[in-house]
PDB file of C-alpha atoms in Angstrom:
ATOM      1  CA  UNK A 257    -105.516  55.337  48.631  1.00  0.00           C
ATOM      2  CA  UNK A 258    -104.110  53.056  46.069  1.00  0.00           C
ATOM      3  CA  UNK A 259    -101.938  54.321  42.694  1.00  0.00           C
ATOM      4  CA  UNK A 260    -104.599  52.045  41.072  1.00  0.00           C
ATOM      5  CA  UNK A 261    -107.722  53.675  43.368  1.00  0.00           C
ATOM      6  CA  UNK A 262    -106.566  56.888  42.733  1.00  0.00           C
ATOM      7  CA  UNK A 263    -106.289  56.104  38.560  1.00  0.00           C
ATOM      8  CA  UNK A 264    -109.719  55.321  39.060  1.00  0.00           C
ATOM      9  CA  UNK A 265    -110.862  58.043  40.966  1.00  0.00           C
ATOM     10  CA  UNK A 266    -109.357  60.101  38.088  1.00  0.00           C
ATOM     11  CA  UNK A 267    -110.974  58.190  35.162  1.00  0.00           C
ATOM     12  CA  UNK A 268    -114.577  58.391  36.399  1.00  0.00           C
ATOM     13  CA  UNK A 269    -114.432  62.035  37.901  1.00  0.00           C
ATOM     14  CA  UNK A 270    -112.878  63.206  34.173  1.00  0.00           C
ATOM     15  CA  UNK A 271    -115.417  61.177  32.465  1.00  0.00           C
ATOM     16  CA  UNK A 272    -118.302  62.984  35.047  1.00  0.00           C
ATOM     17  CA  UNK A 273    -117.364  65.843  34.264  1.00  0.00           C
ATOM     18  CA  UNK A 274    -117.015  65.632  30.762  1.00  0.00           C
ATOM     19  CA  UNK A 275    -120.056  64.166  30.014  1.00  0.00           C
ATOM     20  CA  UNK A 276    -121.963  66.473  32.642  1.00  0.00           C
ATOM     21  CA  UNK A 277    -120.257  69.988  31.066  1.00  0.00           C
ATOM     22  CA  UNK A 278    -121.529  68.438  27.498  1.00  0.00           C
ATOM     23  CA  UNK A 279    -125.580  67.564  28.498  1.00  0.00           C
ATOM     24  CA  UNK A 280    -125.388  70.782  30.546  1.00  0.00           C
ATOM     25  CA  UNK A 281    -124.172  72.867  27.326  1.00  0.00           C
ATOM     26  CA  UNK A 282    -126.085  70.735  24.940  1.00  0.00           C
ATOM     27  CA  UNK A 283    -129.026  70.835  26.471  1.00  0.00           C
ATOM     28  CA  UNK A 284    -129.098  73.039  29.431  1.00  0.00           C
ATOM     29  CA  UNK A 285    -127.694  76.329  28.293  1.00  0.00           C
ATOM     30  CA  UNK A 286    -128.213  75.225  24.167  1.00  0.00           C
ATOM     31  CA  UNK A 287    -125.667  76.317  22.438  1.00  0.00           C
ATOM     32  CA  UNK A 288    -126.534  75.061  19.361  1.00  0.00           C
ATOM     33  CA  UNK A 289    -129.214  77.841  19.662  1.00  0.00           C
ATOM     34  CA  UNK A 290    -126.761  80.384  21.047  1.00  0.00           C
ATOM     35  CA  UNK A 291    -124.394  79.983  18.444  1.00  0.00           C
ATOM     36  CA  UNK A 292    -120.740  81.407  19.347  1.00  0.00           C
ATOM     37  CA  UNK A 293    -120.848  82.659  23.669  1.00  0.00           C
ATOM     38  CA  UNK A 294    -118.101  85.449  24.473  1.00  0.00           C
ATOM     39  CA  UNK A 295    -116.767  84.394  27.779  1.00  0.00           C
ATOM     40  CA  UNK A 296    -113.970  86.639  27.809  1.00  0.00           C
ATOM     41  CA  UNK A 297    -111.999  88.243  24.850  1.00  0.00           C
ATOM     42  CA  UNK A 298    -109.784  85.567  24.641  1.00  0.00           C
ATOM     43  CA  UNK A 299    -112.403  82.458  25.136  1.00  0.00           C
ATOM     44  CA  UNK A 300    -115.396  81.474  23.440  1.00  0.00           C
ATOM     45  CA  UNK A 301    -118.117  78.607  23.634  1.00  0.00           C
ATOM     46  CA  UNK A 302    -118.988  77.360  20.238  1.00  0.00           C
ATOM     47  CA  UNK A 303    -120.689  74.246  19.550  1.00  0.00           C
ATOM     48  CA  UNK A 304    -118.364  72.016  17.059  1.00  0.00           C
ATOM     49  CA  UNK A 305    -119.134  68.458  15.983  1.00  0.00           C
ATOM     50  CA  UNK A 306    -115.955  66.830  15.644  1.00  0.00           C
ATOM     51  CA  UNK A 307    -116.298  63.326  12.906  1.00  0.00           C
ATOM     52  CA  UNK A 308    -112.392  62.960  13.068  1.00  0.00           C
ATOM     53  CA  UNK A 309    -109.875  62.090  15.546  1.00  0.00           C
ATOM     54  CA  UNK A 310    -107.374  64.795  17.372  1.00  0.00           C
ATOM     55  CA  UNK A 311    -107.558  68.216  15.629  1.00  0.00           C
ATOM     56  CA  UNK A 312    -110.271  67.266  12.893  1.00  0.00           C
ATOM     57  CA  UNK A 313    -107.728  64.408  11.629  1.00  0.00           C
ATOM     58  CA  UNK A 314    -109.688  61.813   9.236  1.00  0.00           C
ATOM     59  CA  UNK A 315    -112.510  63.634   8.990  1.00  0.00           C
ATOM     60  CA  UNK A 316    -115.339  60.817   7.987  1.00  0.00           C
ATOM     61  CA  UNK A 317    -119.043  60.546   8.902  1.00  0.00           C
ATOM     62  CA  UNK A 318    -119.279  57.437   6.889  1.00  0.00           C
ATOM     63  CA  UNK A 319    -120.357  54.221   9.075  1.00  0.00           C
ATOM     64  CA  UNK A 320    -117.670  52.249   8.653  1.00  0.00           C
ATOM     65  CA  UNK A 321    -114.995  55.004   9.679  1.00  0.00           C
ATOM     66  CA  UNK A 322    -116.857  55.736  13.193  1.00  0.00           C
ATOM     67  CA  UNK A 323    -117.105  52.073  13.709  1.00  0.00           C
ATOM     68  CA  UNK A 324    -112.997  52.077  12.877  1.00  0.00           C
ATOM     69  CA  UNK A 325    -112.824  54.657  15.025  1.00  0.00           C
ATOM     70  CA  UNK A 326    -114.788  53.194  18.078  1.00  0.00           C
ATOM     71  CA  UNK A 327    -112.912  50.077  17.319  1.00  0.00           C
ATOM     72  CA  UNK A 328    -109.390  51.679  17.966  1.00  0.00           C
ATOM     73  CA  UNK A 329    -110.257  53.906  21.120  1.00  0.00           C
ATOM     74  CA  UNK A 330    -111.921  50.454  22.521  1.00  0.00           C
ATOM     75  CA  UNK A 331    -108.237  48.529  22.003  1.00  0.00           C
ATOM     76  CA  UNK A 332    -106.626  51.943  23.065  1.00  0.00           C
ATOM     77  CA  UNK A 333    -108.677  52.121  26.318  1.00  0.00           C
ATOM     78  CA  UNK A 334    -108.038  48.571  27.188  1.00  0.00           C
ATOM     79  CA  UNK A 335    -104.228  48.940  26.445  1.00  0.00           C
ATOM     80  CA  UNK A 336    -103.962  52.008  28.520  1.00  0.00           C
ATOM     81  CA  UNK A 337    -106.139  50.461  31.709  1.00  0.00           C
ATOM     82  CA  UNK A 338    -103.343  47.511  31.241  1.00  0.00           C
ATOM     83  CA  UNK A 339    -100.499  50.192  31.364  1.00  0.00           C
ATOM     84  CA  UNK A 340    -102.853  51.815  34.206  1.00  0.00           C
ATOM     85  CA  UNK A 341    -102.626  48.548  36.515  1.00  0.00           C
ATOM     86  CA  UNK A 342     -99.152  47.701  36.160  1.00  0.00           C
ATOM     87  CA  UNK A 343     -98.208  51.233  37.034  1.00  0.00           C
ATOM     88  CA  UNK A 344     -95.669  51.861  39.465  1.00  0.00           C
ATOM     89  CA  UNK A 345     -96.030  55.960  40.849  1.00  0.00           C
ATOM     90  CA  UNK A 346     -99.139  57.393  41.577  1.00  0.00           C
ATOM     91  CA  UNK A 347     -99.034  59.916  38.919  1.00  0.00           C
ATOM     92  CA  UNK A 348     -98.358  57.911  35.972  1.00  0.00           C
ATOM     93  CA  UNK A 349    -101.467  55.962  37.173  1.00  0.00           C
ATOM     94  CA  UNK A 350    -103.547  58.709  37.507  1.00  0.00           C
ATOM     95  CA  UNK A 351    -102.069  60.413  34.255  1.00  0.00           C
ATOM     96  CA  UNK A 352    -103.685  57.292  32.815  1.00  0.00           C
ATOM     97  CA  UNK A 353    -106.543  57.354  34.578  1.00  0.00           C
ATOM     98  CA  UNK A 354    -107.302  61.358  32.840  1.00  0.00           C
ATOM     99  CA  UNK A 355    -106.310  59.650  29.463  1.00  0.00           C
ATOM    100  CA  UNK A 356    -108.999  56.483  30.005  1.00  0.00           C
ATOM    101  CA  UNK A 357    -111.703  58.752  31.129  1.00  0.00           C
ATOM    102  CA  UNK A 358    -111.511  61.727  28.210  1.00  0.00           C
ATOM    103  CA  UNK A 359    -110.967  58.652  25.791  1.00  0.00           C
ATOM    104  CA  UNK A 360    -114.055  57.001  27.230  1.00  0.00           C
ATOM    105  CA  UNK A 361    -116.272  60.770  27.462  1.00  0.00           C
ATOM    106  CA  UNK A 362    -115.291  61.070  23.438  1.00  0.00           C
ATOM    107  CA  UNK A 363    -116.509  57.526  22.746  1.00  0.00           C
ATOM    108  CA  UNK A 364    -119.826  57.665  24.664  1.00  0.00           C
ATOM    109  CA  UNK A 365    -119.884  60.974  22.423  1.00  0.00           C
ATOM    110  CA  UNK A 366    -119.112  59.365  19.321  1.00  0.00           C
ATOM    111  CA  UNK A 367    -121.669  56.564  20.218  1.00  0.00           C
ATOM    112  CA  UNK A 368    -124.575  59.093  21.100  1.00  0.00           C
ATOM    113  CA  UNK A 369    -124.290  61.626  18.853  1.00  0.00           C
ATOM    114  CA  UNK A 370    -121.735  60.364  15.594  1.00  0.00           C
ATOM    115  CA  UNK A 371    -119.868  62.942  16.878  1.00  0.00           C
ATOM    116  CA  UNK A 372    -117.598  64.438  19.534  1.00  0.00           C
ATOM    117  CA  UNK A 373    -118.942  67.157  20.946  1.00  0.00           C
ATOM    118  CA  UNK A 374    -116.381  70.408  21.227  1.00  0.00           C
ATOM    119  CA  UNK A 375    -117.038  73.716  22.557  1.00  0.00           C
ATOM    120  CA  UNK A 376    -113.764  75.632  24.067  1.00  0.00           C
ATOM    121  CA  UNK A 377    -111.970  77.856  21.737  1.00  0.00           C
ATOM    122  CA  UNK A 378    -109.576  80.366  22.596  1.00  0.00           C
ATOM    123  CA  UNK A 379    -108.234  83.008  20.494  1.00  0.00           C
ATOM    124  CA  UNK A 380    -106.135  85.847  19.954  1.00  0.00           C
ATOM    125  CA  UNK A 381    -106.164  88.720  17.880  1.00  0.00           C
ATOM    126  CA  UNK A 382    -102.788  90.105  16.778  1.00  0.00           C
ATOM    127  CA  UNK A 383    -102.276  92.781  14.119  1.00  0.00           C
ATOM    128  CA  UNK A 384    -105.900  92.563  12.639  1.00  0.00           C
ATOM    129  CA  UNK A 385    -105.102  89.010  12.406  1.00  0.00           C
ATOM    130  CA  UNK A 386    -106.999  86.247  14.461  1.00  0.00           C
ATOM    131  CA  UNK A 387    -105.548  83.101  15.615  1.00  0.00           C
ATOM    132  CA  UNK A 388    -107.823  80.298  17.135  1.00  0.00           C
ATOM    133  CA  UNK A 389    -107.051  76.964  19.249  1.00  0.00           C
ATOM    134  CA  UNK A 390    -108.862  74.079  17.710  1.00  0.00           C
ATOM    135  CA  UNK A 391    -112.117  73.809  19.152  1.00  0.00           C
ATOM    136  CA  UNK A 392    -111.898  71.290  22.258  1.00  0.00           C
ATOM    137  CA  UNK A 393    -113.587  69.702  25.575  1.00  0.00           C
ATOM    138  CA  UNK A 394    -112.828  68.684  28.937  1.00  0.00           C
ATOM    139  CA  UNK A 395    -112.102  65.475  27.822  1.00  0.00           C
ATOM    140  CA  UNK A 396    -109.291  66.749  25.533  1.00  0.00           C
ATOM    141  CA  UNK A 397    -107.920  68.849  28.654  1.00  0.00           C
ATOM    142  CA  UNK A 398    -107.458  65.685  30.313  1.00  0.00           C
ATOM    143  CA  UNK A 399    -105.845  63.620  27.895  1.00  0.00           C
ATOM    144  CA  UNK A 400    -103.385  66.487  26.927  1.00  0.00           C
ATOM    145  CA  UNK A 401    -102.645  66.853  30.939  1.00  0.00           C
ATOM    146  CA  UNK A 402    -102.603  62.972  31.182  1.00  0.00           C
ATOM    147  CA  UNK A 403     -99.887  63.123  28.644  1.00  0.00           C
ATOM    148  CA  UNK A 404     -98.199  66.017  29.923  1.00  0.00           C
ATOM    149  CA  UNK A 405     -97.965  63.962  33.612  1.00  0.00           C
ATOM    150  CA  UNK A 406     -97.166  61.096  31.664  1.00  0.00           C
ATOM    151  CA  UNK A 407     -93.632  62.434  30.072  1.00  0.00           C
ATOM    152  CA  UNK A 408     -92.908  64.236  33.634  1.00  0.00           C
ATOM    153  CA  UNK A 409     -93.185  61.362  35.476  1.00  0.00           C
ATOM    154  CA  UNK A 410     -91.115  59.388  32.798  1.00  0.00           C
ATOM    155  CA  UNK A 411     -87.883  62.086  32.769  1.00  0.00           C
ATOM    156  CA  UNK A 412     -88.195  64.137  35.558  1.00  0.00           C
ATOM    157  CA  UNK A 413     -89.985  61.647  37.942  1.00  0.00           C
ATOM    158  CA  UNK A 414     -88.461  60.057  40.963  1.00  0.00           C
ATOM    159  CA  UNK A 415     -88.052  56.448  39.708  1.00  0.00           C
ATOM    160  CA  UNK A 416     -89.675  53.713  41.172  1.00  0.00           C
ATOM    161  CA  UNK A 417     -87.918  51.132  43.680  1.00  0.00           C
ATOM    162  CA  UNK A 418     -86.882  48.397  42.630  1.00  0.00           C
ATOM    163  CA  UNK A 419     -87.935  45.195  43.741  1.00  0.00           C
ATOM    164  CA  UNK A 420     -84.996  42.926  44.896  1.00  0.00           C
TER     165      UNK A 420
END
């Protein structure tokens, strides 16, 4: 398979299941109905409606800030599938392929619902205190490993050949 194939591959089966995990939550198990879902004492499922970008940045529900926000992850996604084809190792290309697909599950979000749809939060309790993650979804796993793969392969990858 192809660095570009396999980019692909990566983009659609992140955006699958992304989209599949969020129906099957949403509508499936309901959460909204269930309200917060102990999974273990670390983990919960909560159903969060996210208006903003990355951690709950510029929160707005206004319609002119999700269309500016649409706008930017549509020029973001075609930048990055640019990046994705010129690639040169496989796993910056599929890196880029997790980033394009949890962009692209967020946006179909965004689109649907006004919203992006979050429902992972782990937690820990230390000293009668409790710390929580921001609420996030598969989407968000992907883009943080996509950009986690990306700065391997940039410093610690095995560089590309050149061409002569």
């Amino acid at each position: 398979m192809t660095p570009l194939r396999a980019g692909i591959l990566a983009a659609v089966v992140t955006l699958v299941a992304d989209q599949a995990s969020k129906l099957w939550l949403l509508n499936g198990f309901d959460l909204a109905r269930r309200g917060v879902v102990r999974v273990a004492p670390f983990f919960d499922l909560v159903l969060a409606w996210n208006i903003g970008i990355s951690f709950g940045w510029l929160q707005n529900d206004g319609q002119a800030a999700q269309l500016a926000l649409m706008a930017v992850k549509v020029v973001a996604v075609i930048a990055l599938a640019i990046w994705m084809a010129r690639s040169q190792t496989r796993l910056a290309t599929v890196a880029l392929g997790l980033i394009i697909g949890g962009a692209i599950g967020n946006g179909i979000d965004r689109f649907a619902y006004g919203a992006v749809v979050d429902f992972a939060l782990f937690h820990i309790e230390i000293g009668g205190n409790t710390y929580n993650w921001y609420v996030f979804n598969l989407a968000d796993v992907a883009i943080v490993a996509g950009v986690a793969a990306l700065l391997y392969d940039s410093f610690l990858g095995v560089p590309a050949a050149k061409a002569p």
